[in-house]
CSV table of C-alpha atoms and ligand atoms in Angstrom, one decimal:
chain,number,residue,atom,x,y,z
A,402,MET,CA,13.0,-12.1,-11.3
A,403,GLU,CA,15.0,-12.0,-14.4
A,404,GLY,CA,18.8,-11.3,-14.5
A,405,ASN,CA,18.6,-7.7,-15.5
A,406,ASP,CA,16.2,-6.9,-12.8
A,407,ILE,CA,18.6,-8.3,-10.1
A,408,SER,CA,21.8,-6.8,-11.6
A,409,GLU,CA,19.9,-3.5,-11.8
A,410,MET,CA,18.9,-3.5,-8.3
A,411,TRP,CA,22.5,-4.0,-7.0
A,412,ASN,CA,25.5,-1.9,-8.6
A,413,ASP,CA,27.8,-4.8,-7.8
A,414,ALA,CA,26.6,-7.3,-10.5
A,415,SER,CA,28.8,-10.0,-9.1
A,416,ARG,CA,26.7,-10.5,-6.0
A,417,TRP,CA,23.8,-11.7,-8.1
A,418,LYS,CA,26.0,-14.8,-9.3
A,419,THR,CA,25.1,-16.4,-5.9
A,420,GLY,CA,22.2,-17.9,-7.7
A,421,ASP,CA,24.2,-19.5,-10.4
A,422,LYS,CA,26.4,-21.2,-7.6
A,423,TRP,CA,23.4,-22.9,-6.1
A,424,ARG,CA,22.1,-23.8,-9.5
A,425,SER,CA,25.5,-25.6,-10.1
A,426,PHE,CA,24.9,-27.7,-7.2
A,427,GLY,CA,21.4,-28.7,-8.6
A,428,TRP,CA,19.2,-26.7,-6.4
A,429,ASN,CA,15.9,-25.0,-7.2
A,430,VAL,CA,16.9,-21.2,-7.0
A,431,ILE,CA,14.2,-18.5,-6.4
A,432,GLU,CA,15.6,-15.0,-6.5
A,433,ILE,CA,13.3,-12.2,-5.1
A,434,GLU,CA,13.3,-8.8,-4.1
A,435,GLY,CA,13.2,-9.2,-0.3
A,436,HIS,CA,11.4,-6.0,0.5
A,437,LYS,CA,8.3,-7.1,-1.3
A,438,ILE,CA,6.1,-9.3,1.1
A,439,GLU,CA,4.1,-10.8,-1.9
A,440,GLN,CA,7.3,-11.9,-3.4
A,441,ILE,CA,8.3,-13.6,-0.3
A,442,ASP,CA,5.0,-15.3,0.0
A,443,ALA,CA,5.0,-16.5,-3.6
A,444,ALA,CA,8.5,-17.8,-3.2
A,445,ILE,CA,7.7,-19.8,-0.1
A,446,SER,CA,4.7,-21.4,-2.0
A,447,LYS,CA,6.9,-22.1,-5.1
A,448,ALA,CA,9.7,-23.7,-2.7
A,449,ASN,CA,7.0,-25.8,-1.0
A,450,SER,CA,5.5,-27.0,-4.4
A,451,THR,CA,8.8,-28.0,-5.7
A,452,LYS,CA,9.6,-31.7,-5.2
A,453,GLY,CA,12.5,-33.9,-5.8
A,454,ILE,CA,15.2,-31.1,-5.4
A,455,PRO,CA,16.0,-28.6,-2.5
A,456,SER,CA,15.0,-25.1,-3.0
A,457,ILE,CA,16.8,-22.0,-1.8
A,458,ILE,CA,15.1,-18.4,-1.8
A,459,ILE,CA,17.6,-15.6,-2.4
A,460,ALA,CA,16.0,-12.5,-1.1
A,461,ARG,CA,17.8,-9.4,-2.4
A,462,THR,CA,17.6,-6.6,0.2
A,463,ILE,CA,19.1,-3.1,0.5
A,464,LYS,CA,20.9,-2.5,3.8
A,465,GLY,CA,19.2,0.6,5.6
A,466,LYS,CA,16.3,0.4,3.2
A,467,SER,CA,13.7,3.4,3.4
A,468,VAL,CA,16.2,5.6,5.3
A,469,GLU,CA,17.6,7.6,2.6
A,470,HIS,CA,20.9,8.5,4.4
A,471,MET,CA,21.4,4.8,5.6
A,472,GLU,CA,20.5,2.9,2.4
A,473,SER,CA,23.5,0.9,1.0
A,474,ASN,CA,25.9,3.0,3.3
A,475,PRO,CA,28.2,0.5,5.1
A,476,GLN,CA,29.2,2.8,7.9
A,477,TRP,CA,25.6,2.0,9.3
A,478,HIS,CA,26.3,-1.5,9.6
A,479,GLY,CA,25.9,-2.3,13.4
A,480,LYS,CA,25.8,1.2,14.3
A,481,ALA,CA,22.8,3.0,16.1
A,482,PRO,CA,21.5,6.3,15.2
A,483,ASP,CA,21.9,9.4,17.6
A,484,SER,CA,18.7,9.7,19.7
A,485,ASP,CA,17.9,13.1,18.7
A,486,THR,CA,17.6,11.8,14.9
A,487,VAL,CA,15.4,8.8,15.9
A,488,PRO,CA,12.1,10.6,15.7
A,489,ILE,CA,13.0,11.9,12.3
A,490,ILE,CA,13.9,8.4,10.9
A,491,ASN,CA,10.7,7.1,12.5
A,492,LEU,CA,8.9,9.7,10.4
A,493,GLU,CA,10.8,8.6,7.4
A,494,LEU,CA,9.9,5.0,8.0
A,495,ASP,CA,6.3,5.9,8.5
A,496,SER,CA,6.3,7.7,5.1
A,497,GLN,CA,6.7,4.9,2.8
A,498,PHE,CA,4.5,5.3,-0.3
A,499,VAL,CA,3.3,3.1,-3.3
A,500,ILE,CA,2.6,3.7,-6.9
A,501,ALA,CA,-0.4,2.2,-8.4
A,502,PRO,CA,-0.9,2.5,-12.2
A,503,SER,CA,-4.7,2.5,-13.1
A,504,ILE,CA,-4.9,0.0,-16.2
A,505,ILE,CA,-8.2,1.6,-17.6
A,506,ALA,CA,-6.1,4.3,-18.9
A,507,GLY,CA,-4.4,1.9,-21.1
A,508,ASP,CA,-5.5,-0.4,-23.9
A,509,MET,CA,-8.8,-1.7,-22.7
A,510,THR,CA,-8.7,-4.4,-25.4
A,511,HIS,CA,-5.5,-5.7,-24.1
A,512,LEU,CA,-5.5,-5.5,-20.5
A,513,GLU,CA,-3.3,-8.4,-19.9
A,514,ASN,CA,-0.6,-6.5,-21.8
A,515,GLU,CA,-1.3,-3.5,-19.4
A,516,ILE,CA,-0.6,-5.7,-16.4
A,517,LYS,CA,2.7,-6.7,-18.0
A,518,ARG,CA,3.5,-3.0,-18.6
A,519,CYS,CA,2.9,-2.5,-14.7
A,520,VAL,CA,5.2,-5.4,-13.9
A,521,THR,CA,8.1,-4.5,-16.0
A,522,GLY,CA,7.5,-0.9,-15.0
A,523,ARG,CA,8.1,-1.7,-11.4
A,524,ALA,CA,4.6,-0.7,-10.1
A,525,ASP,CA,3.9,-1.5,-6.4
A,526,TYR,CA,0.2,-2.2,-6.9
A,527,ILE,CA,-2.2,-2.4,-9.8
A,528,HIS,CA,-5.1,-0.2,-9.5
A,529,LEU,CA,-8.3,-1.9,-11.0
A,530,ASP,CA,-11.2,0.4,-11.8
A,531,VAL,CA,-14.3,-1.7,-11.8
A,532,MET,CA,-17.3,0.6,-13.3
A,533,ASP,CA,-21.0,-0.9,-13.5
A,534,GLY,CA,-22.5,1.8,-15.8
A,535,LYS,CA,-24.9,2.6,-12.8
A,536,PHE,CA,-22.8,4.0,-10.0
A,537,VAL,CA,-20.9,5.7,-12.8
A,538,PRO,CA,-22.1,6.0,-16.5
A,539,ASN,CA,-19.3,4.1,-17.9
A,540,LYS,CA,-18.6,0.3,-17.8
A,541,THR,CA,-15.2,-1.2,-17.6
A,542,PHE,CA,-15.0,-4.7,-16.4
A,543,ASP,CA,-16.0,-6.9,-13.4
A,544,HIS,CA,-14.7,-9.7,-11.1
A,545,ASN,CA,-14.6,-12.1,-14.1
A,546,LYS,CA,-11.8,-10.0,-15.8
A,547,ILE,CA,-9.9,-9.6,-12.4
A,548,LYS,CA,-10.0,-13.4,-12.2
A,549,GLU,CA,-8.5,-13.8,-15.5
A,550,LEU,CA,-5.7,-11.2,-14.8
A,551,ARG,CA,-5.0,-12.7,-11.5
A,552,SER,CA,-2.6,-15.5,-12.7
A,553,LEU,CA,-0.4,-12.9,-14.7
A,554,THR,CA,1.3,-11.4,-11.6
A,555,ILE,CA,1.7,-11.4,-7.9
A,556,LEU,CA,1.6,-7.6,-7.6
A,557,PRO,CA,-1.2,-6.6,-5.1
A,558,PHE,CA,-4.5,-6.0,-6.9
A,559,ASP,CA,-6.2,-2.9,-5.7
A,560,SER,CA,-9.7,-3.1,-6.8
A,561,HIS,CA,-11.6,0.1,-6.7
A,562,LEU,CA,-15.3,-0.8,-7.1
A,563,MET,CA,-17.3,2.0,-8.5
A,564,ILE,CA,-20.5,-0.1,-8.4
A,565,ASP,CA,-24.0,0.2,-6.8
A,566,GLU,CA,-25.0,-2.2,-4.0
A,567,PRO,CA,-21.3,-3.5,-3.4
A,568,VAL,CA,-22.4,-5.4,-0.4
A,569,LYS,CA,-24.1,-7.9,-2.9
A,570,HIS,CA,-21.0,-8.2,-5.0
A,571,VAL,CA,-17.9,-7.9,-2.9
A,572,LYS,CA,-17.5,-11.5,-2.3
A,573,GLU,CA,-17.0,-12.2,-6.0
A,574,TYR,CA,-14.0,-9.6,-5.9
A,575,VAL,CA,-12.6,-11.5,-3.0
A,576,GLU,CA,-12.7,-14.6,-5.0
A,577,ALA,CA,-11.3,-13.1,-8.0
A,578,GLY,CA,-8.2,-12.4,-6.2
A,579,SER,CA,-8.2,-8.8,-5.0
A,580,ASP,CA,-5.7,-7.9,-2.3
A,581,ILE,CA,-7.5,-4.8,-1.4
A,582,ILE,CA,-11.1,-3.8,-2.2
A,583,THR,CA,-12.4,-0.2,-1.9
A,584,VAL,CA,-16.2,0.4,-2.0
A,585,HIS,CA,-17.8,3.9,-2.2
A,586,ALA,CA,-19.3,5.5,0.9
A,587,GLU,CA,-21.9,7.1,-1.3
A,588,VAL,CA,-23.6,3.5,-1.7
A,589,CYS,CA,-23.1,2.2,1.7
A,590,ASP,CA,-24.5,2.7,5.2
A,591,GLU,CA,-23.1,1.6,8.6
A,592,SER,CA,-24.6,-1.9,8.3
A,593,SER,CA,-23.7,-2.7,4.8
A,594,PHE,CA,-20.2,-1.4,5.1
A,595,GLY,CA,-19.9,-3.3,8.4
A,596,GLU,CA,-20.8,-6.4,6.3
A,597,ILE,CA,-18.2,-5.7,3.8
A,598,HIS,CA,-15.5,-4.9,6.4
A,599,ASP,CA,-16.0,-8.1,8.1
A,600,LEU,CA,-16.0,-10.2,5.2
A,601,LEU,CA,-12.8,-8.6,4.0
A,602,LYS,CA,-11.1,-8.8,7.4
A,603,HIS,CA,-12.1,-12.4,7.5
A,604,ASN,CA,-10.6,-13.1,4.2
A,605,GLN,CA,-7.5,-11.1,4.8
A,606,VAL,CA,-8.3,-8.7,2.0
A,607,GLY,CA,-7.5,-4.8,2.7
A,608,VAL,CA,-10.5,-2.9,3.5
A,609,GLY,CA,-11.0,0.3,1.6
A,610,LEU,CA,-13.5,3.1,1.7
A,611,ALA,CA,-13.7,5.8,-1.1
A,612,ILE,CA,-15.4,9.2,-1.2
A,613,ASN,CA,-16.1,11.4,-4.2
A,614,PRO,CA,-14.9,15.0,-4.5
A,615,ASP,CA,-18.2,16.4,-3.1
A,616,THR,CA,-18.6,13.9,-0.4
A,617,GLU,CA,-17.5,14.3,3.2
A,618,LEU,CA,-16.3,11.3,5.2
A,619,PRO,CA,-19.7,10.1,6.6
A,620,VAL,CA,-20.0,10.0,10.3
A,621,TRP,CA,-21.3,6.6,10.3
A,622,SER,CA,-18.0,5.4,8.8
A,623,TYR,CA,-16.0,7.0,11.9
A,624,LYS,CA,-16.3,3.7,13.8
A,625,PHE,CA,-14.5,1.8,11.1
A,626,ILE,CA,-11.5,4.3,10.9
A,627,PRO,CA,-9.1,2.4,13.3
A,628,THR,CA,-9.4,-0.8,11.2
A,629,LEU,CA,-9.6,0.8,7.9
A,630,ASP,CA,-6.7,-0.1,5.5
A,631,GLN,CA,-7.2,2.4,2.7
A,632,LEU,CA,-9.2,5.6,2.2
A,633,ILE,CA,-9.4,6.7,-1.4
A,634,VAL,CA,-10.0,10.4,-1.7
A,635,MET,CA,-11.2,11.0,-5.2
A,636,SER,CA,-9.8,14.0,-6.8
A,637,VAL,CA,-11.8,13.7,-10.0
A,638,VAL,CA,-15.6,12.9,-10.4
A,639,PRO,CA,-15.2,9.1,-10.8
A,640,GLY,CA,-16.2,7.5,-14.2
A,641,LYS,CA,-13.1,7.8,-16.3
A,642,SER,CA,-9.4,8.5,-16.5
A,643,GLY,CA,-7.7,11.6,-18.0
A,644,GLN,CA,-9.5,14.1,-16.0
A,645,LYS,CA,-7.9,17.3,-14.3
A,646,TYR,CA,-7.2,17.0,-10.5
A,647,ILE,CA,-9.7,18.9,-8.4
A,648,GLU,CA,-7.7,21.5,-6.6
A,649,GLU,CA,-10.2,21.9,-3.6
A,650,THR,CA,-9.0,18.3,-2.7
A,651,HIS,CA,-5.9,19.7,-1.0
A,652,GLU,CA,-8.2,21.7,1.4
A,653,LYS,CA,-10.4,18.7,1.9
A,654,MET,CA,-7.3,16.5,2.9
A,655,LYS,CA,-6.5,19.0,5.7
A,656,ARG,CA,-10.1,18.5,7.2
A,657,LEU,CA,-9.8,14.7,6.8
A,658,ASN,CA,-6.5,14.4,8.5
A,659,VAL,CA,-8.0,16.0,11.6
A,660,ILE,CA,-10.9,13.4,11.7
A,661,LEU,CA,-8.4,10.6,10.8
A,662,ASN,CA,-6.0,11.4,13.6
A,663,GLU,CA,-8.8,11.8,16.1
A,664,HIS,CA,-10.0,8.2,15.4
A,665,GLN,CA,-6.5,6.4,15.2
A,666,PHE,CA,-6.5,5.9,11.4
A,667,SER,CA,-3.4,3.5,10.9
A,668,GLY,CA,-4.1,2.6,7.2
A,669,TYR,CA,-3.0,5.0,4.3
A,670,ILE,CA,-4.7,7.5,2.1
A,671,GLU,CA,-4.7,6.8,-1.7
A,672,ALA,CA,-4.8,9.8,-4.2
A,673,ASP,CA,-7.0,8.7,-6.9
A,674,GLY,CA,-7.7,11.1,-10.1
A,675,GLY,CA,-5.7,13.4,-12.0
A,676,VAL,CA,-2.6,12.7,-10.1
A,677,THR,CA,0.4,13.8,-12.0
A,678,LEU,CA,4.1,14.5,-11.6
A,679,GLU,CA,3.5,18.1,-10.9
A,680,ASN,CA,0.8,17.5,-8.1
A,681,ALA,CA,2.1,14.1,-6.6
A,682,GLY,CA,4.5,16.1,-4.2
A,683,SER,CA,1.7,18.2,-2.7
A,684,CYS,CA,-0.7,15.3,-2.4
A,685,PHE,CA,2.2,13.5,-0.4
A,686,ILE,CA,2.3,16.6,1.9
A,687,ASP,CA,-1.6,16.4,2.2
A,688,GLY,CA,-1.1,12.8,3.6
A,689,ALA,CA,-1.3,10.5,0.5
A,690,ARG,CA,0.8,7.3,0.7
A,691,CYS,CA,-0.5,5.5,-2.3
A,692,PHE,CA,-0.8,7.3,-5.7
A,693,VAL,CA,-3.0,6.1,-8.5
A,694,GLY,CA,-1.8,7.0,-12.0
A,695,GLY,CA,-3.8,6.5,-15.0
A,696,SER,CA,-3.2,9.0,-17.8
A,697,ALA,CA,0.0,10.2,-16.0
A,698,ILE,CA,1.5,6.7,-15.8
A,699,ILE,CA,0.0,3.9,-17.7
A,700,GLY,CA,-1.0,6.4,-20.5
A,701,GLN,CA,2.7,7.0,-21.0
A,702,LYS,CA,5.0,5.1,-23.2
A,703,ASP,CA,7.8,4.5,-20.6
A,704,VAL,CA,6.0,3.3,-17.7
A,705,ARG,CA,9.2,2.4,-15.7
A,706,GLY,CA,10.7,5.8,-16.4
A,707,ILE,CA,7.6,7.7,-15.3
A,708,ILE,CA,7.1,5.5,-12.2
A,709,ASN,CA,10.7,6.3,-11.4
A,710,GLU,CA,10.0,9.9,-11.9
A,711,PHE,CA,7.0,9.8,-9.5
A,712,ARG,CA,9.2,8.3,-6.9
A,713,ILE,CA,12.0,11.0,-7.1
A,714,HIS,CA,9.3,13.6,-7.0
A,715,ILE,CA,7.6,12.3,-4.0
A,716,LEU,CA,11.0,11.7,-2.3
A,717,LYS,CA,11.8,15.5,-2.7
A,718,ALA,CA,8.5,16.2,-1.0
A,719,ARG,CA,9.2,13.8,1.8
A,720,ARG,CA,12.7,15.4,2.5
A,721,LYS,CA,10.8,18.7,3.1
A,722,ILE,CA,8.6,17.0,5.7
A,723,LEU,CA,11.6,15.5,7.3
A,724,LEU,CA,13.5,18.7,7.5
A,725,ASP,CA,10.4,20.5,9.1
A,726,LYS,CA,10.5,17.8,11.7
A,727,ALA,CA,14.1,18.2,12.4
A,728,TYR,CA,13.6,22.2,12.7
A,729,GLN,CA,10.5,21.7,15.0
A,730,LEU,CA,12.7,19.3,17.3
A,731,GLY,CA,16.0,20.9,17.2
A,732,GLY,CA,16.1,24.2,15.4
A,733,SER,CA,18.9,24.8,13.0
A,734,THR,CA,21.4,22.6,14.9
A,735,LEU,CA,19.3,19.6,14.3
A,736,VAL,CA,18.8,20.5,10.7
A,737,LYS,CA,22.5,20.8,10.0
A,738,LYS,CA,23.1,17.4,11.8
A,739,TRP,CA,20.4,15.9,9.6
A,740,ILE,CA,21.8,17.3,6.3
A,741,ASP,CA,25.3,15.9,7.3
A,742,LEU,CA,24.0,12.6,7.9
A,743,HIS,CA,23.6,12.3,4.0
A,744,ILE,CA,26.6,11.4,1.9
A,745,ILE,CA,28.0,14.2,-0.3
A,746,GLY,CA,26.0,14.1,-3.5
A,747,GLU,CA,22.9,15.3,-5.2
A,748,LYS,CA,20.6,14.1,-2.4
A,749,LYS,CA,22.5,16.0,0.2
A,750,GLU,CA,22.5,19.2,-2.1
A,751,HIS,CA,18.9,19.0,-2.7
A,752,ILE,CA,18.2,18.6,1.2
A,753,ARG,CA,20.7,21.6,1.8
A,754,LYS,CA,18.6,23.6,-0.8
A,755,ILE,CA,15.4,23.0,0.8
A,756,ALA,CA,16.7,23.9,4.3
A,757,ALA,CA,17.9,27.1,2.9
A,758,GLN,CA,14.6,28.0,1.2
A,759,GLU,CA,12.9,27.2,4.4
A,760,GLY,CA,15.3,29.6,6.4
A,761,TYR,CA,16.1,26.5,8.6
A,762,LEU,CA,20.1,27.3,8.3
B,1401,LIG,C1,-11.7,7.4,-12.0
B,1401,LIG,C2,-10.7,6.3,-11.3
B,1401,LIG,C3,-9.4,6.7,-11.5
B,1401,LIG,C4,-8.7,7.0,-12.8
B,1401,LIG,C5,-7.3,7.5,-12.6
B,1401,LIG,O1,-13.0,7.1,-11.9
B,1401,LIG,O2,-11.3,5.9,-10.2
B,1401,LIG,O3,-8.6,5.7,-10.8
B,1401,LIG,O4,-8.9,5.8,-13.6
B,1401,LIG,O5,-6.8,8.0,-14.0
B,1401,LIG,P1,-6.2,9.5,-14.0
B,1401,LIG,O6,-5.0,9.1,-13.1
B,1401,LIG,O7,-5.9,9.6,-15.4
B,1401,LIG,O8,-7.1,10.3,-13.4
B,1402,LIG,ZN1,-9.7,4.5,-9.2
């Protein structure tokens, strides 16, 4: 991480001088975002490969990270939440989400630059749409391009294989450095997906299954649901970016959630296709926790700004889910208590507004 990234993450810029102190002692200083597992992993490898001088890894973390009313709030240092708010806090912790720009919506002749735009844009994942010209009419790139791009970033590569006979090719995408590999149910059956599943698990690569808008989750896939890491629910007909979100997907997600709950799904749903600022909140409420953005994100000039906007929109949708939970558990009393946990300001006003709109106060 470079200076401005670090100081931006912490209002009090003085704290990021810690690294300079250790540099003045002659140490190899590695400063990372401590909430990103891939950065911790890369930092440990970097420290292990540094010889001749001692290394220190400074992992920047935010106190109370992921619980809005606790984040960076010193009053929660060493303090336990009241038991009646714990189920709401657990729901908040279980509702983390990631943003995955789809780079084919950028300049296909300079994909290395699109990777850089994702990194500086603070994406969580990079969504790589592999198209073979057979499963879908278009061709984009294959594992060779992924291998080439791999060394540019440690951000997780979310490889979406829109290819025929994936069982024959999946190994190449593992070797190219994919962190998650998703294949389409339309070109698999129980046996071939079983082979893919086992290969990916063996190589500690995330196992993903994708279904097209007109495909229901096949019954043969139910046995894999408990160990599936990612389910891509396509909200456009695969083949290109820039298409309009298919509204029927919202209804489909309701049907899917019933099946996933019945089969102990512990992975996350990825919304892929036509996702925009306008519909991201409703995709979140449908159950999506990974948001692919092609034209709506990488197709925009200010990637960091738009990813930040996406996060704000999705956080607003999440606040409603948390208030619903508070009301369900403890009526207006608990809703009021939940609201008052939040420090005076824009977040608290927004939460109060939702509660009033829902008639919870
Ligand atoms: C479509 C791809 C999507 C698409 C996303 O076949 O799987 O990932 O590139 O781009 P937008 O967000 O523009 O639909
Ligand atoms: Zn995709």
